[in-house]
Coordinates of C-alpha atoms in Angstrom, one line a residue:
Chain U
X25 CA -26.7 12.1 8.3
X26 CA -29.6 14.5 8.7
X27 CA -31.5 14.5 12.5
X28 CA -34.5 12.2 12.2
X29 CA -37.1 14.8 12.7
X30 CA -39.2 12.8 14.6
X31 CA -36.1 13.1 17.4
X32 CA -36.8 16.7 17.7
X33 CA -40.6 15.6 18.2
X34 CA -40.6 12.9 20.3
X35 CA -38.5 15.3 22.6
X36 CA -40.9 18.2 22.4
X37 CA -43.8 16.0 23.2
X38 CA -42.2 14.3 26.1
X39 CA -41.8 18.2 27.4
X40 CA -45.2 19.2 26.5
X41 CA -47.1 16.3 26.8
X42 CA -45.1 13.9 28.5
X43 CA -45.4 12.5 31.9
X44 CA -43.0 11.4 34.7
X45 CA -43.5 7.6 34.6
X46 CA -42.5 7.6 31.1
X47 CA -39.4 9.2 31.6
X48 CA -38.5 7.2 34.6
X49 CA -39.7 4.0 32.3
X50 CA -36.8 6.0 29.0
X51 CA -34.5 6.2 31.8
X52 CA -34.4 2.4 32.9
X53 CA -34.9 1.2 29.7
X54 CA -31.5 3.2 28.8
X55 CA -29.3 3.1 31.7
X56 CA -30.8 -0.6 33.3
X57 CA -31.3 -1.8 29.7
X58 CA -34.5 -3.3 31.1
X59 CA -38.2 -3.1 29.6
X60 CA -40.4 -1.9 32.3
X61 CA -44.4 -1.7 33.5
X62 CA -45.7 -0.6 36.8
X63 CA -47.2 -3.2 39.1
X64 CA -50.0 -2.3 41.8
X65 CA -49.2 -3.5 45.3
X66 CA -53.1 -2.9 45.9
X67 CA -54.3 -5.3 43.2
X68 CA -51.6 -6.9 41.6
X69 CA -52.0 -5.8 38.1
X70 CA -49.2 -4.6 35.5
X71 CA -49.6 -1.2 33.8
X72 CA -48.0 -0.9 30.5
X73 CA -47.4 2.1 29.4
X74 CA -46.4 2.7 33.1
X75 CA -47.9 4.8 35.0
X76 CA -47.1 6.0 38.6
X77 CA -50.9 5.3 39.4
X78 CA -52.9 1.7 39.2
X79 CA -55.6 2.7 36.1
X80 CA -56.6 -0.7 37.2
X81 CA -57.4 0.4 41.1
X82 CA -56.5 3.8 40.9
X83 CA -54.7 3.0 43.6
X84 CA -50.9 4.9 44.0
X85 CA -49.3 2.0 45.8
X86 CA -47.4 1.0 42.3
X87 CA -43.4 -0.2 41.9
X88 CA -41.3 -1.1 38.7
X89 CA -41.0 -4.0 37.3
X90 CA -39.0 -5.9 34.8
X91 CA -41.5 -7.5 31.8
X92 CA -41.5 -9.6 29.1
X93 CA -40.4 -13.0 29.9
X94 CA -42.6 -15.4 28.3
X95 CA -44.0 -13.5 25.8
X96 CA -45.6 -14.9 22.5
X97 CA -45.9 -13.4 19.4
X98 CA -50.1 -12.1 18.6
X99 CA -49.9 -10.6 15.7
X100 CA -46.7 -8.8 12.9
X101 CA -46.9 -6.8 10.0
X102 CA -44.6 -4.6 8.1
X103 CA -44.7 -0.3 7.8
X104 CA -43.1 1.0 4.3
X105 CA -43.5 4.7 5.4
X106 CA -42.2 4.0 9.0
X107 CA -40.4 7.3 10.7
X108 CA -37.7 5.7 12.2
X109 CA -36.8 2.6 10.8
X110 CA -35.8 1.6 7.1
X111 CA -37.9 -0.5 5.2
X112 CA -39.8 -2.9 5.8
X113 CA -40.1 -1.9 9.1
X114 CA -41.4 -5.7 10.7
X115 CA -43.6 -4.5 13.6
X116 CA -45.7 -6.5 16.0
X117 CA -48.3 -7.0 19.2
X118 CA -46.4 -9.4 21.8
X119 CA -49.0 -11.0 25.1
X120 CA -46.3 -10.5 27.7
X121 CA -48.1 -12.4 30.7
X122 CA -49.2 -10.5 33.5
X123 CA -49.4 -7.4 31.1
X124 CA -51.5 -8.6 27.9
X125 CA -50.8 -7.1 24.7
X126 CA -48.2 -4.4 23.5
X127 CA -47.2 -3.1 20.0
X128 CA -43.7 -3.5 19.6
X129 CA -40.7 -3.6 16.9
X130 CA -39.7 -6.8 16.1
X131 CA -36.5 -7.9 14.9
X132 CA -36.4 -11.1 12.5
X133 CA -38.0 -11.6 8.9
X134 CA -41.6 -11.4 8.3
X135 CA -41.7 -14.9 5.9
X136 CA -39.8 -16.4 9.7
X137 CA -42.4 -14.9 12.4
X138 CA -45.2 -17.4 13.3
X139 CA -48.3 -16.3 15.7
X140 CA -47.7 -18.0 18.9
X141 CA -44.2 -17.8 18.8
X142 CA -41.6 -17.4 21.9
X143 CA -40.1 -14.1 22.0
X144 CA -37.8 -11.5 24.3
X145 CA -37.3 -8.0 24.8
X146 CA -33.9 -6.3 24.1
X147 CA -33.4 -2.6 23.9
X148 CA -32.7 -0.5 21.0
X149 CA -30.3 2.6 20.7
X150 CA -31.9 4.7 18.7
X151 CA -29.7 7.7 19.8
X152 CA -27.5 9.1 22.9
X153 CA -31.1 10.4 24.1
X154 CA -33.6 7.8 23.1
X155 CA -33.9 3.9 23.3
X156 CA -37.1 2.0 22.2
X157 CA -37.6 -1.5 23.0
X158 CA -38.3 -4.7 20.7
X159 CA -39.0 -8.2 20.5
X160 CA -37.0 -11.2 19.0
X161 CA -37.6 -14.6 19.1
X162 CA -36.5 -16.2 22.2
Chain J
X29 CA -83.5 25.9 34.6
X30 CA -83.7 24.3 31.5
X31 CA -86.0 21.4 31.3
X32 CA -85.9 18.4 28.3
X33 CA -89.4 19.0 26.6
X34 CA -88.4 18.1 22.9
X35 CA -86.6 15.2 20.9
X36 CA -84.2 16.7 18.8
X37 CA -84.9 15.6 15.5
X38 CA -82.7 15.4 12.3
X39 CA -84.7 18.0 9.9
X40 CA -82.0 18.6 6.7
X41 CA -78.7 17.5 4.8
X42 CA -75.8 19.2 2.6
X43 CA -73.0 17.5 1.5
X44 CA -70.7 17.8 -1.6
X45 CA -68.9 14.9 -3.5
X46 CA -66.0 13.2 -2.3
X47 CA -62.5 14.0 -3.8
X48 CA -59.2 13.4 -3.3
X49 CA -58.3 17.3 -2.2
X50 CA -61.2 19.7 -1.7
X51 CA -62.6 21.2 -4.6
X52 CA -63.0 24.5 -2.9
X53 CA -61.8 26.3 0.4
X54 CA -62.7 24.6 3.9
X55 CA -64.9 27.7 4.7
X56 CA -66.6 27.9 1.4
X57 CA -67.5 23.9 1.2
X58 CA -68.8 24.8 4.9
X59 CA -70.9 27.8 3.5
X60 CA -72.5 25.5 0.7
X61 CA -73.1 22.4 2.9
X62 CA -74.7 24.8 5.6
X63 CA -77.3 26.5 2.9
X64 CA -77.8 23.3 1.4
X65 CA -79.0 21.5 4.5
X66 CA -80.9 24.4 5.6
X67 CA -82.6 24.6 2.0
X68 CA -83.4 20.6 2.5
X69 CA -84.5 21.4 6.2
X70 CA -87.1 24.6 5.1
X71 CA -85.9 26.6 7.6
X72 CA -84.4 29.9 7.4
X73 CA -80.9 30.2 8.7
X74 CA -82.3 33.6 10.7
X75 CA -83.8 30.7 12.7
X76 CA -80.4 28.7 13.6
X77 CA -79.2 29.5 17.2
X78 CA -76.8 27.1 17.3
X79 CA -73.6 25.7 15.4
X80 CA -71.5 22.6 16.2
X81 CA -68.5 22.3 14.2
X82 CA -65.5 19.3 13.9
X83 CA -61.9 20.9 13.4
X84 CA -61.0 22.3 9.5
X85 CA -58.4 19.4 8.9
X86 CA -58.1 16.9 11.5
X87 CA -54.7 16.1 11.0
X88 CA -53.2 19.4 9.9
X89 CA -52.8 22.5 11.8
X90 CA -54.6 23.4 14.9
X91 CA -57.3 26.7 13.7
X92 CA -57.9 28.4 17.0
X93 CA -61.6 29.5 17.4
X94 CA -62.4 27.9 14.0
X95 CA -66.3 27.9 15.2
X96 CA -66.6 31.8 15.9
X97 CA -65.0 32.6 13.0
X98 CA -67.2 30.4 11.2
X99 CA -70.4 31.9 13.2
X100 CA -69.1 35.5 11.7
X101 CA -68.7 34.4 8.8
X102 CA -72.0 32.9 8.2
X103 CA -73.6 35.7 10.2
X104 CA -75.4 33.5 12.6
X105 CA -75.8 34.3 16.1
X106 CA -75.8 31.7 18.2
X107 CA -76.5 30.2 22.1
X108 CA -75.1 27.0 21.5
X109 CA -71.6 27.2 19.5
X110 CA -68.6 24.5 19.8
X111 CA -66.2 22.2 18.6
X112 CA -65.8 18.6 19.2
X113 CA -62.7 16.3 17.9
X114 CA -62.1 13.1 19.1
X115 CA -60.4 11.2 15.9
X116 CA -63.1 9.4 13.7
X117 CA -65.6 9.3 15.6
X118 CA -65.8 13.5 15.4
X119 CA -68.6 14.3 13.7
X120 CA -70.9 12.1 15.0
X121 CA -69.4 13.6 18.6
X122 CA -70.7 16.8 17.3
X123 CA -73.9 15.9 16.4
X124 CA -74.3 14.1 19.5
X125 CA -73.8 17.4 21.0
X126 CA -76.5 19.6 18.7
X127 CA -78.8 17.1 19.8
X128 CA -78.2 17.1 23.4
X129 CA -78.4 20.8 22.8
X130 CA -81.9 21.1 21.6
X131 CA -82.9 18.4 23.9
X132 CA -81.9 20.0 26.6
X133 CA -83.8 23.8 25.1
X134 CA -80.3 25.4 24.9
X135 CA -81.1 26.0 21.6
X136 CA -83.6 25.4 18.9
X137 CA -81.9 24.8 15.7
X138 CA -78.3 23.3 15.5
X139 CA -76.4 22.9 12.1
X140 CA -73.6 20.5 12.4
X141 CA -70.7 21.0 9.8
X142 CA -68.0 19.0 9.4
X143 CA -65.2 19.1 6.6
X144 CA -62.1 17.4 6.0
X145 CA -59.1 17.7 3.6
X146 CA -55.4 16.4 4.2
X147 CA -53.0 19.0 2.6
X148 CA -50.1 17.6 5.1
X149 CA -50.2 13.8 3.6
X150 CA -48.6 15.5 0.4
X151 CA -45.4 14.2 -0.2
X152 CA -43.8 17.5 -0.1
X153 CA -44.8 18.4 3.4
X154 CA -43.5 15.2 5.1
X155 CA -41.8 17.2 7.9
X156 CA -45.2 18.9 8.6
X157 CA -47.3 15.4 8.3
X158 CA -44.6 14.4 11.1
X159 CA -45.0 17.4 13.3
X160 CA -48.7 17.2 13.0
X161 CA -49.5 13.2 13.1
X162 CA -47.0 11.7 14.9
X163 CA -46.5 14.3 17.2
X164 CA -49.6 13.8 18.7
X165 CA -49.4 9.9 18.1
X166 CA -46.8 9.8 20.6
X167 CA -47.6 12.5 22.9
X168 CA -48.6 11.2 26.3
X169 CA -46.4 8.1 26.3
X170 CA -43.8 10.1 24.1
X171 CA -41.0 7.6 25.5
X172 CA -43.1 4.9 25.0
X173 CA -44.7 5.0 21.6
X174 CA -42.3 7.7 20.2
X175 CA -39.0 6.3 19.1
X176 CA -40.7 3.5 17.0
X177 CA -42.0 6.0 14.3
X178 CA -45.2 4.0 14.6
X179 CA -47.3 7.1 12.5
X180 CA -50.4 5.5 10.9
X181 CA -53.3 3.4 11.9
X182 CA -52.4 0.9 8.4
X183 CA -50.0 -2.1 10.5
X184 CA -52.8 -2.2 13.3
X185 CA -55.4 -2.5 11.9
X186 CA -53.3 -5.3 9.5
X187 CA -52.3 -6.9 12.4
X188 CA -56.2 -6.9 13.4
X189 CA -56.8 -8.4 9.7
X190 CA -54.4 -11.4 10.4
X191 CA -55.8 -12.4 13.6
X192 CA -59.1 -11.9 12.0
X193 CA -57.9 -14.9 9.4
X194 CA -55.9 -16.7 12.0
X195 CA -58.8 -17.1 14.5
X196 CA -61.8 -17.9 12.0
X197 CA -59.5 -19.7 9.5
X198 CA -61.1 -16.9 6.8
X199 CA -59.2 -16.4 3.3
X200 CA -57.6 -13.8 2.0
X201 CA -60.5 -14.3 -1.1
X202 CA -63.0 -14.3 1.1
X203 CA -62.0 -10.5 3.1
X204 CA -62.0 -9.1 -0.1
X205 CA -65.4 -9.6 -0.8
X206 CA -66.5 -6.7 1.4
X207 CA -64.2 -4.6 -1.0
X208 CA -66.0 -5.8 -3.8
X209 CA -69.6 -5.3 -2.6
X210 CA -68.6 -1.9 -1.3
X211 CA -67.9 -1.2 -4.9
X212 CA -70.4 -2.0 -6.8
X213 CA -72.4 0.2 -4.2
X214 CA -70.7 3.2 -5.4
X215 CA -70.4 2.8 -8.6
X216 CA -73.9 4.6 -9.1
X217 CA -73.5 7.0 -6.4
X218 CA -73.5 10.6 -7.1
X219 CA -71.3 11.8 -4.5
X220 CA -68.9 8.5 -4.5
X221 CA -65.3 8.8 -4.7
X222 CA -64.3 5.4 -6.7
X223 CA -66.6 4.1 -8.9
X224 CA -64.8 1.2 -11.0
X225 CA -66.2 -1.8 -10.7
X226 CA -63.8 -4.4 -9.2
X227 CA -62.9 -8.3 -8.7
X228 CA -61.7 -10.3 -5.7
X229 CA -58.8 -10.3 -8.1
X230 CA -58.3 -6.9 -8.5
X231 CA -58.4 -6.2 -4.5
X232 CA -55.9 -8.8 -4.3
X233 CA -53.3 -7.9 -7.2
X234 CA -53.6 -4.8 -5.7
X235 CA -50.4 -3.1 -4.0
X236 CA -49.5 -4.5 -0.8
X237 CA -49.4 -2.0 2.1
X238 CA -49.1 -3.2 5.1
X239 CA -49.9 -7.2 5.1
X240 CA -52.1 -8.9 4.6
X241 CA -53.9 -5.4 3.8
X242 CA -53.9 -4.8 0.0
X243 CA -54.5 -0.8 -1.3
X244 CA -58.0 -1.7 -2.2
X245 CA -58.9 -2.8 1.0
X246 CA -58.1 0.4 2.9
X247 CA -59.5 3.5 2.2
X248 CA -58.5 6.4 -0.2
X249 CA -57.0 9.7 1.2
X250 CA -60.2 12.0 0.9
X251 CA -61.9 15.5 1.2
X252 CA -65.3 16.7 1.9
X253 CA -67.8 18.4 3.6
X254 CA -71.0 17.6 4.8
X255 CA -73.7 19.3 7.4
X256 CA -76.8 18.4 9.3
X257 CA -79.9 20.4 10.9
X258 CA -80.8 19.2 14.4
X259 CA -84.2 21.2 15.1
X260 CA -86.8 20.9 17.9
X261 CA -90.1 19.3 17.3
X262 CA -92.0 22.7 17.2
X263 CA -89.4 23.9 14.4
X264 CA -90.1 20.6 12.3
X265 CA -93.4 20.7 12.4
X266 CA -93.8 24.6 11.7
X267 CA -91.7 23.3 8.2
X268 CA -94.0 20.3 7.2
X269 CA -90.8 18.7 6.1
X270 CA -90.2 14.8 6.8
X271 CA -87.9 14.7 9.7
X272 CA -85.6 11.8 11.0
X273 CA -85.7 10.8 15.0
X274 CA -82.9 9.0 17.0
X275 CA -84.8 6.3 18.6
X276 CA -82.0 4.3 19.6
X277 CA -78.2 6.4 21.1
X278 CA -75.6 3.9 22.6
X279 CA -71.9 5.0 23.0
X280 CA -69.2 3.3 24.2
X281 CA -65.4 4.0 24.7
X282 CA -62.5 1.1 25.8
X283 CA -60.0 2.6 27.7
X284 CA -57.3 1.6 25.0
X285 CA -56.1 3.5 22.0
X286 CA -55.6 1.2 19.1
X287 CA -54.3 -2.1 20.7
X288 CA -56.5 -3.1 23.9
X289 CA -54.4 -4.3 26.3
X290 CA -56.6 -6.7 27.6
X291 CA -59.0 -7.8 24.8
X292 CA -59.4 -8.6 21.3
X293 CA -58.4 -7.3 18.6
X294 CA -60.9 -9.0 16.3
X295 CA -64.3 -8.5 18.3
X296 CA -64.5 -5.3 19.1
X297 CA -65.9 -4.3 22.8
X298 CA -67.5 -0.6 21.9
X299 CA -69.4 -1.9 18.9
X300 CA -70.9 -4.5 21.0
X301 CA -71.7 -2.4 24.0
X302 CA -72.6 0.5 22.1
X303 CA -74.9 -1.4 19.6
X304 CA -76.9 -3.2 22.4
X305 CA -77.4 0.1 24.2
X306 CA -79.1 2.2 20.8
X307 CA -81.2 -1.4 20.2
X308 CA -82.5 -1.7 23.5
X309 CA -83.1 2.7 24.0
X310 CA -85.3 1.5 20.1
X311 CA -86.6 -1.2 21.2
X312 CA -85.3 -2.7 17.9
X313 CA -83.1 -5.5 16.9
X314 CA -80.5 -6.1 14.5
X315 CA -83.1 -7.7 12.1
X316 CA -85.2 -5.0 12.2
X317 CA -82.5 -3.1 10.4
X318 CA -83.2 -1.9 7.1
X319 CA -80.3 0.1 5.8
X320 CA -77.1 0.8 7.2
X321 CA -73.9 2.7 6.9
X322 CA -71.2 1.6 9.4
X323 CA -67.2 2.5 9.8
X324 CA -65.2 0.1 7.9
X325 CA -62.1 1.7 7.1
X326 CA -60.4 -1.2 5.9
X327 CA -61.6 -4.9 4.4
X328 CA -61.6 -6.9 7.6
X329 CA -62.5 -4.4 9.8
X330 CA -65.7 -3.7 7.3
X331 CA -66.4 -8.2 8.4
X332 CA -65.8 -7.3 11.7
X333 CA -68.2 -4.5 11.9
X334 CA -71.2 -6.6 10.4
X335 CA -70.5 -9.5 13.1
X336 CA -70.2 -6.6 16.4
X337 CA -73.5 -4.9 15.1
X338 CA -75.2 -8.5 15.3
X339 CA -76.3 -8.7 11.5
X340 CA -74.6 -11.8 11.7
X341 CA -72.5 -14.6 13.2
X342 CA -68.7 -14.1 14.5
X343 CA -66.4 -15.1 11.6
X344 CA -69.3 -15.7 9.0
X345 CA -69.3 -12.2 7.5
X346 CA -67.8 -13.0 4.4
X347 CA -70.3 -15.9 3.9
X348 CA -73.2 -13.4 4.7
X349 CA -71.8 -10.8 1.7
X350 CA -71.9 -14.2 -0.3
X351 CA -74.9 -15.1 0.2
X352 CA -76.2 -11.4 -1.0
X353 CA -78.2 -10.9 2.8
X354 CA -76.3 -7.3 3.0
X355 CA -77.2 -5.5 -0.3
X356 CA -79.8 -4.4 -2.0
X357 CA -82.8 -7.4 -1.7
X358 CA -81.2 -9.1 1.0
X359 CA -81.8 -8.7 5.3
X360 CA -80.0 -5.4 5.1
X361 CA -78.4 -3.0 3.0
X362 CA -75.2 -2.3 4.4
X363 CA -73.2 0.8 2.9
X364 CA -75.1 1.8 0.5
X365 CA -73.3 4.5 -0.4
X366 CA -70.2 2.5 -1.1
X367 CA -68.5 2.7 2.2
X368 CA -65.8 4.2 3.6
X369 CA -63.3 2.0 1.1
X370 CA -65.6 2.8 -1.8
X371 CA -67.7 6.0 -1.0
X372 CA -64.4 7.8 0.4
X373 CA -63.3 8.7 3.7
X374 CA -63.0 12.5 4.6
X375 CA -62.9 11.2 8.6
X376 CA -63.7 13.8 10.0
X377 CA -66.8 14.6 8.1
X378 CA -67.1 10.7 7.5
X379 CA -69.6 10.0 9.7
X380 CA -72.1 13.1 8.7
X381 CA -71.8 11.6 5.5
X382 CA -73.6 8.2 6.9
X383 CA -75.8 10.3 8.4
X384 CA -76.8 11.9 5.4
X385 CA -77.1 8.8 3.4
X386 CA -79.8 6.8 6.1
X387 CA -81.7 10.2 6.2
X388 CA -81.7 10.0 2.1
X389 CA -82.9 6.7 2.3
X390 CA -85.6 6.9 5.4
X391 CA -87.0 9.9 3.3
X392 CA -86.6 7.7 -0.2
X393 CA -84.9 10.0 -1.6
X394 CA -81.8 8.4 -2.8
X395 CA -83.0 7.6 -6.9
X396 CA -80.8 4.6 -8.6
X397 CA -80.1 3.1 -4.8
X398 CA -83.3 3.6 -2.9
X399 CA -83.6 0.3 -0.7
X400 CA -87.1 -1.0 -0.4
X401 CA -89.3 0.2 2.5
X402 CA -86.7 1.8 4.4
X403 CA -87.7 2.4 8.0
X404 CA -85.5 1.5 10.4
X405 CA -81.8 3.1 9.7
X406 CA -78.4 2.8 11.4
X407 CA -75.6 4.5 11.6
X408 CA -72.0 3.8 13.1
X409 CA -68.9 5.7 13.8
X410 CA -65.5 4.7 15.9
X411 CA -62.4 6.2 16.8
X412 CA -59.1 4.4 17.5
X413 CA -59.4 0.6 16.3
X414 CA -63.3 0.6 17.1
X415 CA -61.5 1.4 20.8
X416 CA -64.8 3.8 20.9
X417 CA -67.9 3.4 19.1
X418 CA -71.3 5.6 18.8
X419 CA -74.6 3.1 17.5
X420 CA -77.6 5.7 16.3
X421 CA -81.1 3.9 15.1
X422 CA -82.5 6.4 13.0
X423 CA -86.6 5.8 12.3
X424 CA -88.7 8.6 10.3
X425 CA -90.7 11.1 12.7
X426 CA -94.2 10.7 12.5

């Protein structure tokens, strides 16, 4: 099977345009198997994408933490040109508390997803270098 | 020290039709948009000293030092020369820049010109559409964003069209009604891309994309090129021309990209913000508003638009199309030219293109769709999922 050229781009732009809370956030996600933000010891918010600053505070007082438990389902919708997954590619905005909303993968069909609906975060393989995260109902 | 003395006023327009690809190179359609507007504005282009240009093809390939190759090729010298790209809210970026230009006596005589054409959506460059789009899509948070393959705007802004529904309990019938009137805007427009009349049955039988957003409620992959002359007072009235002022500026940008993570995603923050600011700098209200020409990419987001700008109530948008109050005889003419679904949507030159329409119909010059009276205009542009937002009242000069 051919590389997935967005592999080869999602790697350059992580060198070029990447930062290091996002790779520490890859890494846990692969070797924890655990969804990540940043939380701010300064004023208690969670930053998602991470960041190793508070964009809340700008305080740098920030440690990881394990998210998603208790999220609901906002909004899904399907992609039939997706780059990485086959279609229809379901895909969806989770409110994880604490956070607020996130665009994610979902698993599960679209004519079975319901806004308001409980769901959890699992981790995806996508290959020995990259993992993504997505939601399923809980 | 320079010192603000003059309000930069909008003194011509070029544009060429919309199409599908470009009917001509990008530096050519730039050349004839440029003459045009200059020929419109009665000024000479020895008289231009500065040029403001959005990048050749937004999403394709980067063109180093596209605005001084442009300046040589036009053989303008300039004191003021740059180029401003910030997604779709680009051009009216760069024309925010020409007129804080002149304002501030950096330069006497801006032409903005943007132009956009998508070679790398063909079908046969898909490894080059991927490079180029989602490359930069998942750039800072490549870990993040970058292994979902997440590389168009469609799902959001669906998934922005099903809370719409969800949270004001409004039909599917009833959001394609702003397809609809956006259509038979156009259909009489010279420079329109689709011109077919349409039904709420047509919008709906129409492909599915991404649901609930059916092909004719998004807009069309599109090309053009369209430019503006920004001049000092003096300049304008050396010409005797009629001249269009800015009496009203607001911009505002979330600090999201696409999905807020606090917020809505069905009332949208910059369009608020930004709209109060350019009412309150005019002095003007939404009722005041004449004609309009705002930045509804796709069917719901065209509702949602009418509802931040404050022609009407949250949720009732469809009911105010109904009722005829935003077209021609009603409170305001919104979109005349068809829209961003109807008119076509080159983005990057997308907003010059409003531009161009208000000043057309501030100046009654726009034959077969002149709305009555026109004196108060408005224009809007966004970037992201309205995560940005510029608000411009235009009025005539003098």
């Amino acid at each position: 099977m051919p590389a997935n050229p967005l592999d080869t781009f999602t790697n350059q732009a992580v060198k070029v345009f990447g930062n290091e809370a996002s790779r520490e956030y890859q890494r846990r996600l692969k070797d924890d198997r655990t969804l990540c933000g940043t939380h701010c010891g300064s004023c208690g918010r969670t930053a998602f994408p991470p960041r190793d600053f508070c964009p809340d505070c700008f305080s740098g007082d920030c440690s990881w933490v394990a998210i998603g438990d208790g999220a609901t389902l906002y909004a899904f919708t399907t992609q039939h040109r997706g780059l990485r997954f086959t279609a229809p590619d379901v895909i969806g905005v989770v409110n994880v508390p604490d956070v607020g909303l996130i665009v994610t993968p979902l698993s599960g069909r679209l004519d079975e997803l319901e806004i308001g609906q409980a769901m959890k975060p699992e981790v995806v393989d996508i290959n020995e270098k990259l993992s993504t995260h997505r939601f399923i109902p809980a | 020290m320079t010192t603000s003395t003059t309000s930069p006023l909008l003194a011509g327009i070029g544009t060429i039709p919309v199409t599908r690809d470009l009917q001509m190179p990008i530096p050519d359609a730039c050349v004839h948009v440029c003459r045009e507007a200059l020929d419109n504005a009665g000024i000479p282009a020895s008289d231009v000293d500065g040029l403001f240009f959005t990048p050749p093809a937004m999403s394709g390939e980067p063109w180093m030092m596209f605005a001084a190759q442009m300046g040589e090729h036009l053989g303008i010298t300039t004191k003021s020369l740059s180029l401003v790209e910030n997604g779709g809210i680009t051009a009216l970026l760069a024309l925010r820049s020409a007129m804080d230009a002149v304002a501030l006596g950096r330069c006497k005589v801006a032409v903005v010109l943007a132009s956009d054409a998508r070679p790398l959506l063909d079908t046969n460059h898909f490894e080059a559409f991927v490079r180029g789009v989602a490359f930069s899509a998942m750039s800072l948070y490549g870990p993040v964003h970058g292994a979902m393959g997440l590389g168009a705007p469609i799902p959001i802004y669906a998934m922005s069209h099903q809370r719409y529904m969800h949270e004001f309990g409004v039909s599917p019938e009833e959001v394609a009604l702003s397809s609809v009137q956006l259509r038979s805007h156009a259909v009489d427009h010279p420079l329109a891309q689709f011109r077919d009349p349409i039904t709420v049955d047509d919008v709906l039988g129409s492909k599915m994309l991404s649901p609930p957003i059916h092909l004719m409620q998004a807009a069309g992959i599109s090309a053009g090129a369209c430019a503006v002359v920004v001049a000092s007072e003096d300049v304008v009235k050396a010409t005797g021309k009629p001249a269009i002022a800015c009496s009203g500026y607001g911009e505002h940008h979330h600090p999201s990209h696409f999905i807020p993570r606090q917020g809505s995603i069905t009332t949208f923050e910059s369009v608020r913000e930004s709209s109060a600011q350019a009412f309150q700098e005019a002095g003007r209200s939404p009722a005041d508003v004449d004609v309009a020409e705002v930045y509804g990419v796709f069917g719901a987001t065209e509702l949602m638009l009418y509802e931040d700008l404050g022609f009407c109530d949250k949720g009732k948008a469809s009911k105010f199309i109904q009722d005829g109050r935003s077209t021609f005889g009603g409170d305001v003419v919104i979109n005349p030219s068809g829209g961003r679904m109807s008119f076509g949507h080159p983005a990057g030159a997308t907003p010059l293109y409003e531009v161009a329409e208000v000043t057309r119909q501030l100046r009654g010059d726009a034959p077969g769709r002149q709305v009555d009276n026109a004196s108060v205009g408005l224009v809007h542009a966004e970037h992201g999922m309205m995560n940005g937002s510029i608000v411009m009242v235009l009025e005539p000069w003098n």
